[in-house]
C-alpha positions as CSV (number, residue, x, y, z in Angstrom):
1,M,65.6,23.9,-73.9
2,L,62.0,26.2,-73.6
3,A,58.1,24.9,-71.8
4,K,55.1,26.9,-72.1
5,I,52.5,26.1,-69.8
6,R,49.1,27.3,-70.4
7,S,47.7,28.6,-66.8
8,V,45.0,31.1,-65.1
9,A,46.0,34.2,-62.9
10,L,42.8,35.0,-60.2
11,F,41.6,38.9,-60.5
12,G,38.9,38.9,-58.2
13,I,36.4,36.7,-60.3
14,A,38.3,36.8,-63.1
15,A,40.7,34.3,-65.0
16,L,42.9,36.1,-66.9
17,D,44.6,33.6,-69.2
18,V,48.9,33.4,-68.3
19,T,51.3,31.3,-70.1
20,V,54.1,30.2,-67.9
21,E,57.7,30.3,-70.5
22,V,60.3,28.1,-68.3
23,D,63.5,27.9,-70.3
24,A,66.1,25.4,-68.7
25,T,70.5,26.3,-69.6
26,R,72.8,25.5,-68.5
27,G,74.3,27.6,-66.0
28,L,74.9,28.0,-62.1
29,P,72.6,26.2,-60.9
30,G,69.2,28.2,-59.2
31,E,65.7,29.2,-59.9
32,T,64.3,33.0,-60.9
33,I,60.7,33.7,-61.1
34,V,59.8,37.1,-63.5
35,G,57.0,37.8,-64.2
36,L,55.7,39.8,-60.8
37,P,55.5,36.7,-58.8
38,D,54.0,37.2,-55.4
39,T,56.3,35.9,-52.4
40,V,54.0,32.9,-52.5
41,I,54.9,31.6,-55.7
42,R,57.9,33.0,-55.6
43,E,58.8,30.5,-52.2
44,S,56.9,27.8,-54.6
45,K,60.4,26.9,-56.2
46,N,61.1,25.2,-53.1
47,R,57.9,23.6,-53.5
48,I,58.4,22.1,-56.4
49,R,62.5,21.4,-56.3
50,A,60.4,18.8,-53.5
51,A,57.9,17.2,-54.8
52,I,59.4,16.6,-57.6
53,K,62.2,14.5,-56.1
54,N,59.5,13.7,-53.6
55,S,58.5,11.9,-56.9
56,G,60.7,9.7,-58.1
57,L,61.2,12.1,-60.8
58,E,64.3,13.5,-61.4
59,Y,65.2,18.2,-60.6
60,P,69.2,18.6,-63.1
61,L,71.3,21.0,-62.2
62,K,70.5,23.6,-64.0
63,L,69.7,27.9,-63.8
64,Y,66.0,28.2,-64.5
65,T,64.2,30.5,-66.3
66,I,60.1,31.0,-65.0
67,N,58.1,34.1,-66.7
68,L,54.0,34.6,-66.0
69,A,53.0,36.5,-69.5
70,P,52.4,38.8,-69.4
71,A,54.3,40.3,-67.8
72,E,52.3,43.6,-66.2
73,I,49.2,42.0,-65.2
74,K,49.9,40.6,-60.9
75,K,51.0,37.6,-60.0
76,E,49.0,35.4,-57.2
77,G,48.6,32.6,-55.3
78,P,49.7,28.9,-55.1
79,L,48.0,28.4,-58.8
80,F,51.0,28.1,-60.5
81,D,53.2,24.9,-58.6
82,L,51.4,22.6,-61.0
83,P,51.9,24.2,-64.2
84,I,55.7,25.6,-62.9
85,A,56.3,22.1,-62.0
86,V,55.1,20.3,-65.7
87,G,57.1,22.9,-67.8
88,I,60.3,22.1,-65.4
89,L,59.4,17.7,-66.9
90,Q,58.8,19.4,-70.3
91,A,62.3,22.0,-70.1
92,T,63.8,18.5,-69.2
93,G,62.9,16.5,-71.7
94,Q,60.6,13.7,-68.6
95,L,57.2,15.5,-70.1
96,A,55.6,15.1,-73.8
97,A,55.0,19.0,-74.4
98,D,50.9,19.8,-74.8
99,P,50.4,23.3,-75.9
100,D,46.2,22.3,-76.7
101,S,46.4,21.9,-71.4
102,L,45.6,24.5,-68.9
103,Y,47.2,23.5,-65.4
104,V,45.9,24.3,-62.5
105,G,47.5,23.4,-59.0
106,E,49.6,23.9,-55.3
107,L,51.9,20.9,-55.4
108,A,52.9,19.7,-51.2
109,L,56.9,18.3,-50.9
110,D,55.6,14.6,-51.8
111,G,54.2,16.0,-54.9
112,T,50.4,16.0,-54.1
113,V,48.3,18.3,-55.8
114,K,46.1,20.3,-53.1
115,P,43.2,22.4,-54.4
116,V,42.9,26.2,-54.9
117,R,40.5,29.1,-54.6
118,G,38.0,29.8,-58.3
119,I,38.0,26.8,-60.5
120,I,34.2,28.1,-61.7
121,S,36.3,30.8,-62.7
122,I,38.6,29.4,-64.9
123,C,36.5,26.6,-65.9
124,D,34.3,29.7,-67.8
125,M,37.1,30.7,-68.7
126,A,38.4,27.6,-70.1
127,L,35.6,26.9,-71.8
128,K,35.4,30.8,-73.4
129,K,39.1,30.1,-74.5
130,N,37.9,26.7,-76.5
131,I,40.6,25.2,-74.1
132,K,40.6,21.3,-74.9
133,K,41.5,19.8,-71.3
134,L,42.3,21.2,-67.9
135,F,44.1,19.6,-65.4
136,I,42.9,20.6,-62.2
137,P,44.0,18.7,-57.9
138,F,41.7,15.9,-57.3
139,D,39.6,17.8,-54.8
140,N,38.7,20.1,-56.0
141,W,36.6,18.0,-59.6
142,S,33.5,18.0,-57.9
143,E,33.4,22.3,-58.8
144,T,33.6,21.7,-62.0
145,Y,29.4,20.2,-62.3
146,F,28.7,22.4,-64.9
147,F,31.3,22.6,-67.3
148,Q,30.8,19.2,-68.9
149,K,31.9,20.1,-72.2
150,L,34.8,20.5,-70.7
151,T,38.1,17.2,-70.3
152,I,38.7,17.6,-67.0
153,I,41.6,15.8,-66.0
154,P,41.6,15.6,-61.9
155,V,45.2,14.7,-60.4
156,R,46.1,13.4,-57.0
157,N,49.5,14.6,-57.5
158,L,52.4,15.2,-60.2
159,L,53.2,11.9,-61.1
160,D,48.8,11.3,-62.0
161,V,50.1,13.7,-65.0
162,L,52.8,11.5,-66.0
163,R,50.7,8.5,-65.5
164,Y,47.9,10.6,-67.8
165,F,49.7,11.1,-70.8
166,S,51.2,7.2,-71.0
167,G,47.6,6.2,-70.5
168,K,47.7,4.3,-67.8
169,F,45.9,6.8,-66.0
170,L,41.5,6.1,-64.3
171,V,39.2,8.3,-62.6
172,K,36.6,6.2,-62.3
173,P,33.5,8.6,-63.1
174,N,30.9,7.8,-59.7
175,I,32.8,11.7,-58.2
176,L,30.3,13.3,-59.4
177,Q,27.7,13.1,-58.6
178,H,26.2,16.0,-57.5
179,N,23.2,15.5,-55.0
180,V,23.4,19.4,-53.6
181,P,21.1,19.3,-50.2
182,V,18.2,21.8,-50.8
183,K,17.1,23.0,-46.9
184,D,13.9,23.0,-46.0
185,S,12.8,26.6,-47.0
186,L,9.9,28.8,-44.3
187,D,6.2,28.9,-45.0
188,Y,3.8,32.1,-44.8
189,V,1.5,29.6,-44.0
190,D,2.4,30.1,-40.8
191,V,2.1,33.7,-41.2
192,K,-0.9,35.2,-39.3
193,G,-2.2,38.1,-41.1
194,Q,-0.1,41.1,-42.5
195,E,-1.9,40.2,-46.5
196,H,-0.8,43.4,-47.2
197,A,2.5,42.8,-46.8
198,K,2.6,39.6,-48.6
199,R,0.6,40.6,-51.4
200,G,3.7,43.7,-51.1
201,L,6.0,40.9,-50.8
202,E,4.7,38.6,-54.2
203,I,5.3,41.7,-56.1
204,A,8.6,42.8,-54.9
205,A,9.3,39.0,-55.7
206,A,7.7,38.8,-59.2
207,G,9.4,42.2,-59.9
208,G,13.0,41.5,-58.4
209,H,12.2,45.4,-56.5
210,N,14.3,46.2,-53.2
211,I,12.1,46.2,-50.4
212,L,11.5,48.0,-46.7
213,F,9.2,47.2,-44.0
214,I,8.0,49.7,-41.0
215,G,7.0,48.6,-38.5
216,A,6.3,48.4,-34.4
217,P,8.1,45.2,-32.7
218,G,6.0,42.2,-33.1
219,S,4.8,42.6,-35.9
220,G,6.0,40.2,-38.2
221,K,8.8,41.9,-40.3
222,T,11.2,39.7,-40.2
223,M,9.8,36.6,-40.2
224,L,7.7,37.8,-43.1
225,L,11.0,39.1,-44.5
226,K,13.0,36.3,-44.3
227,R,10.1,34.1,-46.1
228,L,11.0,35.7,-49.4
229,P,13.7,32.6,-51.0
230,S,10.3,30.8,-50.4
231,I,8.6,32.6,-53.5
232,L,12.5,33.3,-55.8
233,P,12.5,31.7,-58.8
234,K,15.5,29.2,-58.9
235,M,18.3,30.3,-60.8
236,S,18.9,29.1,-63.9
237,V,22.7,27.6,-64.6
238,E,23.4,31.2,-66.3
239,E,22.7,32.6,-62.8
240,A,24.5,29.6,-60.8
241,T,27.5,29.8,-63.0
242,E,27.8,33.2,-62.2
243,T,27.2,33.4,-57.8
244,N,28.8,30.2,-57.1
245,K,31.9,31.6,-59.3
246,I,32.8,34.3,-56.8
247,Y,31.4,31.6,-53.8
248,S,34.6,29.9,-55.0
249,V,36.6,33.1,-55.4
250,N,36.2,33.8,-51.9
251,N,36.3,30.7,-50.0
252,R,39.5,28.2,-49.9
253,D,36.7,25.2,-48.7
254,F,34.4,25.3,-51.6
255,T,33.1,22.3,-52.7
256,Y,29.5,21.0,-54.5
257,K,28.1,20.7,-51.1
258,S,28.7,24.1,-51.4
259,F,26.9,24.7,-54.3
260,K,24.1,27.8,-54.3
261,L,20.8,26.5,-56.9
262,E,19.1,27.9,-54.9
263,R,19.7,31.9,-54.3
264,P,21.9,33.1,-52.0
265,F,20.1,35.2,-49.1
266,R,22.6,37.3,-46.7
267,S,21.7,38.3,-43.7
268,P,25.3,40.4,-42.5
269,H,24.9,41.4,-39.0
270,H,24.3,45.8,-37.9
271,S,27.6,45.1,-36.7
272,I,29.0,44.7,-39.8
273,S,32.3,46.8,-42.0
274,Y,32.6,48.4,-44.6
275,A,35.1,46.7,-45.6
276,G,32.8,43.3,-44.0
277,M,30.4,44.3,-46.8
278,A,31.6,46.2,-49.4
279,G,34.1,43.8,-49.8
280,G,38.1,43.3,-48.3
281,G,41.5,43.2,-48.3
282,K,44.9,44.1,-49.5
283,V,43.2,42.1,-53.2
284,P,39.1,42.8,-51.9
285,N,37.4,39.3,-51.1
286,P,34.1,40.0,-52.5
287,G,31.5,41.2,-49.6
288,E,27.8,40.4,-48.9
289,I,26.8,42.9,-51.1
290,S,28.6,40.8,-53.4
291,L,27.8,37.0,-52.1
292,A,25.0,37.7,-52.6
293,H,24.9,38.4,-56.7
294,N,21.0,37.1,-57.6
295,G,19.0,36.9,-54.4
296,V,18.8,38.5,-51.8
297,L,20.6,40.9,-49.3
298,F,18.3,41.5,-46.2
299,L,19.3,44.0,-43.3
300,D,17.0,44.2,-40.6
301,E,17.6,46.9,-37.8
302,L,18.1,48.9,-40.8
303,P,19.5,52.6,-39.0
304,E,21.7,50.6,-37.2
305,F,23.8,49.7,-39.2
306,M,27.1,52.0,-39.2
307,R,26.6,55.4,-42.2
308,P,29.1,54.5,-44.1
309,V,27.8,50.9,-45.2
310,I,24.2,52.3,-46.3
311,E,25.7,54.4,-47.7
312,V,28.3,52.4,-49.3
313,L,25.0,50.2,-51.5
314,R,24.0,53.9,-53.3
315,Q,26.6,52.5,-57.1
316,P,25.7,49.1,-56.5
317,L,21.5,49.3,-56.8
318,E,22.2,51.3,-59.0
319,E,24.8,49.7,-61.2
320,K,24.3,46.5,-60.4
321,Q,27.8,46.4,-60.0
322,I,30.1,46.8,-57.4
323,T,34.0,48.4,-58.0
324,I,37.0,48.8,-55.7
325,S,39.9,50.3,-55.8
326,R,43.0,50.0,-55.1
327,A,45.7,52.8,-55.4
328,N,47.4,50.3,-58.6
329,F,44.2,48.8,-59.9
330,T,39.9,48.0,-59.5
331,I,38.1,45.1,-59.4
332,D,34.2,45.1,-60.1
333,Y,32.9,42.2,-58.4
334,P,29.1,42.5,-59.5
335,A,26.3,43.0,-57.2
336,N,22.0,42.7,-58.6
337,F,20.2,41.5,-56.0
338,M,17.3,42.2,-54.0
339,L,17.0,44.7,-51.2
340,V,15.5,43.8,-48.9
341,A,15.4,46.5,-45.1
342,A,13.3,45.9,-42.0
343,M,13.3,48.6,-39.2
344,N,11.0,50.8,-36.1
345,P,9.1,54.3,-37.4
346,C,11.4,55.2,-33.9
347,P,13.6,54.0,-31.6
348,C,11.6,53.1,-28.7
349,G,9.8,51.3,-32.3
350,Y,6.4,52.5,-31.6
351,Y,6.3,56.0,-32.8
352,K,2.4,55.4,-34.7
353,D,1.2,52.5,-32.2
354,E,-1.9,52.4,-31.6
355,K,-1.8,50.0,-28.1
356,V,2.0,51.8,-26.6
357,D,2.7,55.4,-26.6
358,C,6.0,56.3,-27.9
359,V,8.9,57.4,-25.8
360,C,10.5,58.7,-27.6
361,R,11.1,62.8,-28.4
362,E,10.8,64.9,-31.9
363,T,15.0,65.2,-31.7
364,Q,15.1,61.4,-31.1
365,R,12.7,60.3,-33.9
366,R,14.3,63.1,-36.5
367,K,18.1,62.0,-35.7
368,Y,17.1,57.7,-35.5
369,W,15.4,58.3,-39.6
370,K,18.7,60.7,-40.6
371,K,21.1,57.5,-40.5
372,I,18.3,56.4,-43.4
373,S,20.2,59.3,-46.7
374,G,17.0,60.4,-48.4
375,P,19.3,58.8,-51.9
376,I,18.9,55.5,-50.0
377,L,15.6,55.8,-49.6
378,D,14.7,57.0,-53.2
379,R,16.4,54.2,-54.4
380,V,13.8,51.5,-51.7
381,D,10.9,50.1,-54.9
382,L,8.9,49.4,-52.1
383,I,8.2,51.7,-48.4
384,M,6.1,50.1,-46.5
385,E,4.8,49.3,-43.1
386,V,3.7,46.5,-40.8
387,P,1.3,47.3,-38.8
388,R,0.6,45.7,-34.7
389,L,-1.9,41.8,-35.4
390,K,-4.9,42.3,-35.5
391,I,-7.1,39.7,-32.3
392,G,-8.5,38.5,-35.1
393,D,-5.2,37.3,-36.3
394,Y,-3.9,35.8,-33.4
395,F,-6.1,32.9,-33.9
396,A,-7.1,32.7,-37.6
397,Q,-6.1,29.2,-39.3
398,G,-2.8,29.4,-41.2
399,I,-3.3,26.2,-43.3
400,N,-6.6,26.9,-45.7
401,A,-8.2,25.8,-49.0
402,G,-9.0,29.8,-49.0
403,N,-5.6,31.3,-48.0
404,V,-4.0,33.0,-51.6
405,Y,-0.9,34.2,-49.1
406,T,1.0,30.1,-48.7
407,S,4.6,29.9,-50.4
408,E,3.3,27.0,-53.0
409,K,1.4,30.0,-54.5
410,M,2.7,33.0,-53.5
411,R,5.5,30.9,-55.9
412,S,3.6,29.5,-59.1
413,R,2.3,33.1,-59.4
414,V,5.6,34.5,-59.2
415,L,7.5,32.7,-62.0
416,E,4.4,33.1,-64.3
417,V,4.7,37.1,-64.2
418,R,9.0,36.2,-64.6
419,Q,8.3,34.0,-67.6
420,R,6.3,36.8,-69.2
421,Q,8.9,39.4,-68.3
422,E,12.0,37.1,-69.9
423,K,9.2,36.9,-73.2
424,R,9.2,41.0,-73.0
425,F,12.5,41.3,-72.7
426,G,13.6,37.7,-74.1
427,R,15.4,36.7,-71.8
428,Q,16.1,37.0,-68.1
429,I,15.6,40.5,-66.9
430,T,13.2,41.8,-63.8
431,N,10.8,44.9,-64.6
432,A,13.3,46.3,-61.5
433,N,15.7,45.7,-64.2
434,M,14.9,47.5,-66.7
435,S,16.5,50.8,-68.6
436,P,15.0,54.4,-69.5
437,R,14.1,53.4,-72.5
438,K,13.2,49.8,-71.7
439,V,10.3,51.9,-69.2
440,R,9.0,54.1,-71.9
441,K,8.3,51.1,-74.5
442,Y,6.1,49.6,-71.9
443,C,4.8,50.9,-69.4
444,K,3.1,53.7,-70.7
445,L,-0.3,55.6,-69.4
446,N,-3.6,56.0,-70.1
447,E,-5.0,59.6,-70.1
448,S,-6.6,59.1,-66.1
449,S,-3.3,57.2,-64.9
450,K,-1.6,60.8,-66.4
451,V,-4.4,62.8,-64.7
452,F,-3.9,61.3,-61.2
453,L,0.5,61.4,-61.5
454,T,0.9,64.5,-61.8
455,K,-1.4,65.3,-58.9
456,I,1.0,63.3,-56.6
457,I,4.1,64.8,-58.1
458,E,2.6,67.9,-58.1
459,K,2.4,67.5,-54.4
460,G,6.5,67.1,-54.7
461,F,6.2,62.9,-53.4
462,V,8.0,61.8,-56.4
463,T,11.3,62.6,-58.0
464,G,12.8,61.8,-60.5
465,R,13.6,58.2,-59.9
466,S,10.8,57.4,-58.0
467,F,8.6,58.2,-60.5
468,D,10.1,55.8,-62.6
469,K,9.9,53.3,-60.0
470,I,6.0,53.7,-59.3
471,L,5.7,52.9,-63.4
472,K,7.6,49.9,-63.1
473,I,6.0,48.8,-60.3
474,A,1.9,48.9,-61.3
475,R,3.7,47.3,-64.7
476,T,4.7,44.6,-62.4
477,I,1.4,45.1,-60.4
478,A,-0.4,44.6,-64.1
479,D,2.5,41.5,-65.0
480,L,0.4,39.9,-62.2
481,E,-2.9,40.2,-63.1
482,G,-2.2,39.3,-66.5
483,E,-3.0,42.4,-68.2
484,P,-1.5,44.4,-71.4
485,E,-2.7,47.8,-69.7
486,I,-1.1,49.7,-66.8
487,K,-4.5,51.2,-65.4
488,Q,-5.6,54.0,-63.0
489,E,-6.0,51.2,-60.0
490,Y,-2.4,50.1,-60.7
491,V,-0.5,52.8,-61.0
492,A,-2.6,54.2,-57.3
493,E,-1.6,50.7,-55.6
494,A,2.4,51.2,-56.6
495,V,2.3,54.6,-55.1
496,Q,1.0,53.2,-51.4
497,Y,4.5,51.4,-52.0
498,R,6.3,54.5,-52.1
499,K,4.1,56.6,-49.0
500,L,7.0,57.2,-46.4
501,F,5.6,56.0,-42.7
502,Y,7.8,59.6,-41.2
503,S,8.4,62.7,-42.9
């Protein structure tokens, strides 16, 4: 007898539709699994046999041929245990055929269904394919928070599948109480002085622009940048689903407590490897670049990162995804993030400082800056100097009615600009991600602005890419001021944010 069961294979963060075909015939008893299974799947026949027997069910002595179709897709991981077991039960007449359901789960020897990775991707695929029922491990149930439209049956063991079809299966509805804890965020009210830097961060958050801070040790660069999430808008349902897909695929122990409703803020140490940043492994897992998707990637002490680690940022900063290639396949991971970075102006940190003399030689300073290539700097929208605090800043009171740079006020202005951009573009897209065609349409300059920019271009400070970035920044500044037209003063401010500290 032949049984067909629907299941999925994970490829990156994508879930691919797979049909598990089980043929049980008379012959020399044994199991053969075909369809490009990996070692884990080939070993599953021993787990499945024990799980069926230990669940009190029959495992007839037959010749079982198990096909995972389509055959050209490589199948990996233990999530096929449950569908294969259900296929054997259907092929041997112990369970009725069920073509409208999808099954995933790993089996223990006693028949317990253990959790698997990638449930969010699996649910998203099931929703798009109009699959009526989805059988998943009970421990993965809390991950289905965003998929209330699906009929999801969380099973603790193999017998729960039989109980469901016999009408004896009950699940208490109070399991899906998702009270995701939100951490207290840092506030800009705690940062003394540095209004110029706060203004730049507000522009960056409003338009989704990349930003680099350059300044002496102790000037507050890291303190400022770590508070950026406090002024960013929360993710939409679509963004949260896409972001949590990456974390679900990357983490086997992902639960509803791991859900990210706030935008991710990734801050890898400068000793991180190339694979850790880009993603790696035999079947590459997402790296920090993808884990920052829809959020922020913060690189403190930027020149201290290895050169290949910095250079791998080129593609994702331009294309908003990263492609990882292996001999037989490539995987695309989403990587739409804001790059925020901080660095010193020289190895000792005090080049051009007003109080402390720099002890670095000219050759040392140039070698230090050469660690960051021109193409990378060209992809950063705002490049700003953060000077040391003035004496009056140390004694200033942060909390007062006149302080316009508190996280609450900044976030309110950022949200207004984001809503203005969504209305302009018809969907959630920021000024930083405008295409060249949209730049021409929405970043038109008046004559005085054109004359001003022409003089800047003649000095050689502007490339083709940075020219567009200046226009995008000016558009964001105009949005913050509530102006439909890009004035010359907005262009002049945008140019100041593109000025290199050291040349």
